[in-house]
Amino acid sequence: MRRITSLLIVLLSGLLLAGCATKTRSDALTTTLKAYGSTLRWGDFQSAAQFVEPKVRAAHPLTSLQLARFQQVRVTEYNDDAGPVPTGDFDVQQTVVINLVNIHNQSERSVVDHQTWHYDEATRHWWLTSGLPDITQD
């Protein structure tokens, strides 16, 4: 009987710890997505690049042309109402519609940004693996 009780205690402890880890991961995702969205709403693409997973950022650094394009637009809306959709234990996808105004000719257009986020257990951090939005799309 003691053996069964001990086993139950161990199993319940494991479930509680797993639940805590999931809640911590979920809270971190919410915080990260809000911070990223806020950064883009303010049009701070250089700061937004810091959300990109370091290996992706190193493999695909922002070019001077990309930075110049980002400086030519103002973000007028960042619509993330659809919210993140889990695609695995450590991955989510989110589709965002970003409205941009060209500061030179005041034309407005929308781009759809398909974001992929991955949770790194070692650093306990969510990283954007899909890169910054492609604002050149029509």
PDB file of C-alpha atoms in Angstrom, residues 4 18 28 41 43 47 60 74 85 91 93 95 101 103 106 115 122 137:
ATOM      1  CA  ILE A   4       1.174   2.598  -4.393  1.00  0.00           C
ATOM      2  CA  ALA A  18       4.495  19.610 -16.322  1.00  0.00           C
ATOM      3  CA  ALA A  28       6.242  33.737 -21.908  1.00  0.00           C
ATOM      4  CA  ARG A  41       3.284  49.005 -34.094  1.00  0.00           C
ATOM      5  CA  GLY A  43       7.691  50.826 -36.560  1.00  0.00           C
ATOM      6  CA  SER A  47      14.408  46.305 -32.365  1.00  0.00           C
ATOM      7  CA  HIS A  60      20.028  36.187 -42.867  1.00  0.00           C
ATOM      8  CA  ARG A  74       4.875  53.750 -41.088  1.00  0.00           C
ATOM      9  CA  VAL A  85      -2.071  28.473 -33.119  1.00  0.00           C
ATOM     10  CA  ASP A  91       6.004  25.805 -31.772  1.00  0.00           C
ATOM     11  CA  GLN A  93       2.143  29.987 -35.824  1.00  0.00           C
ATOM     12  CA  THR A  95      -0.960  35.221 -39.006  1.00  0.00           C
ATOM     13  CA  VAL A 101       1.749  53.824 -45.252  1.00  0.00           C
ATOM     14  CA  ILE A 103       5.881  58.111 -46.078  1.00  0.00           C
ATOM     15  CA  GLN A 106       1.082  58.401 -48.511  1.00  0.00           C
ATOM     16  CA  GLN A 115       4.910  34.128 -38.215  1.00  0.00           C
ATOM     17  CA  ALA A 122      17.431  26.006 -22.618  1.00  0.00           C
ATOM     18  CA  GLN A 137       4.841  41.722 -51.051  1.00  0.00           C
TER      19      GLN A 137
END
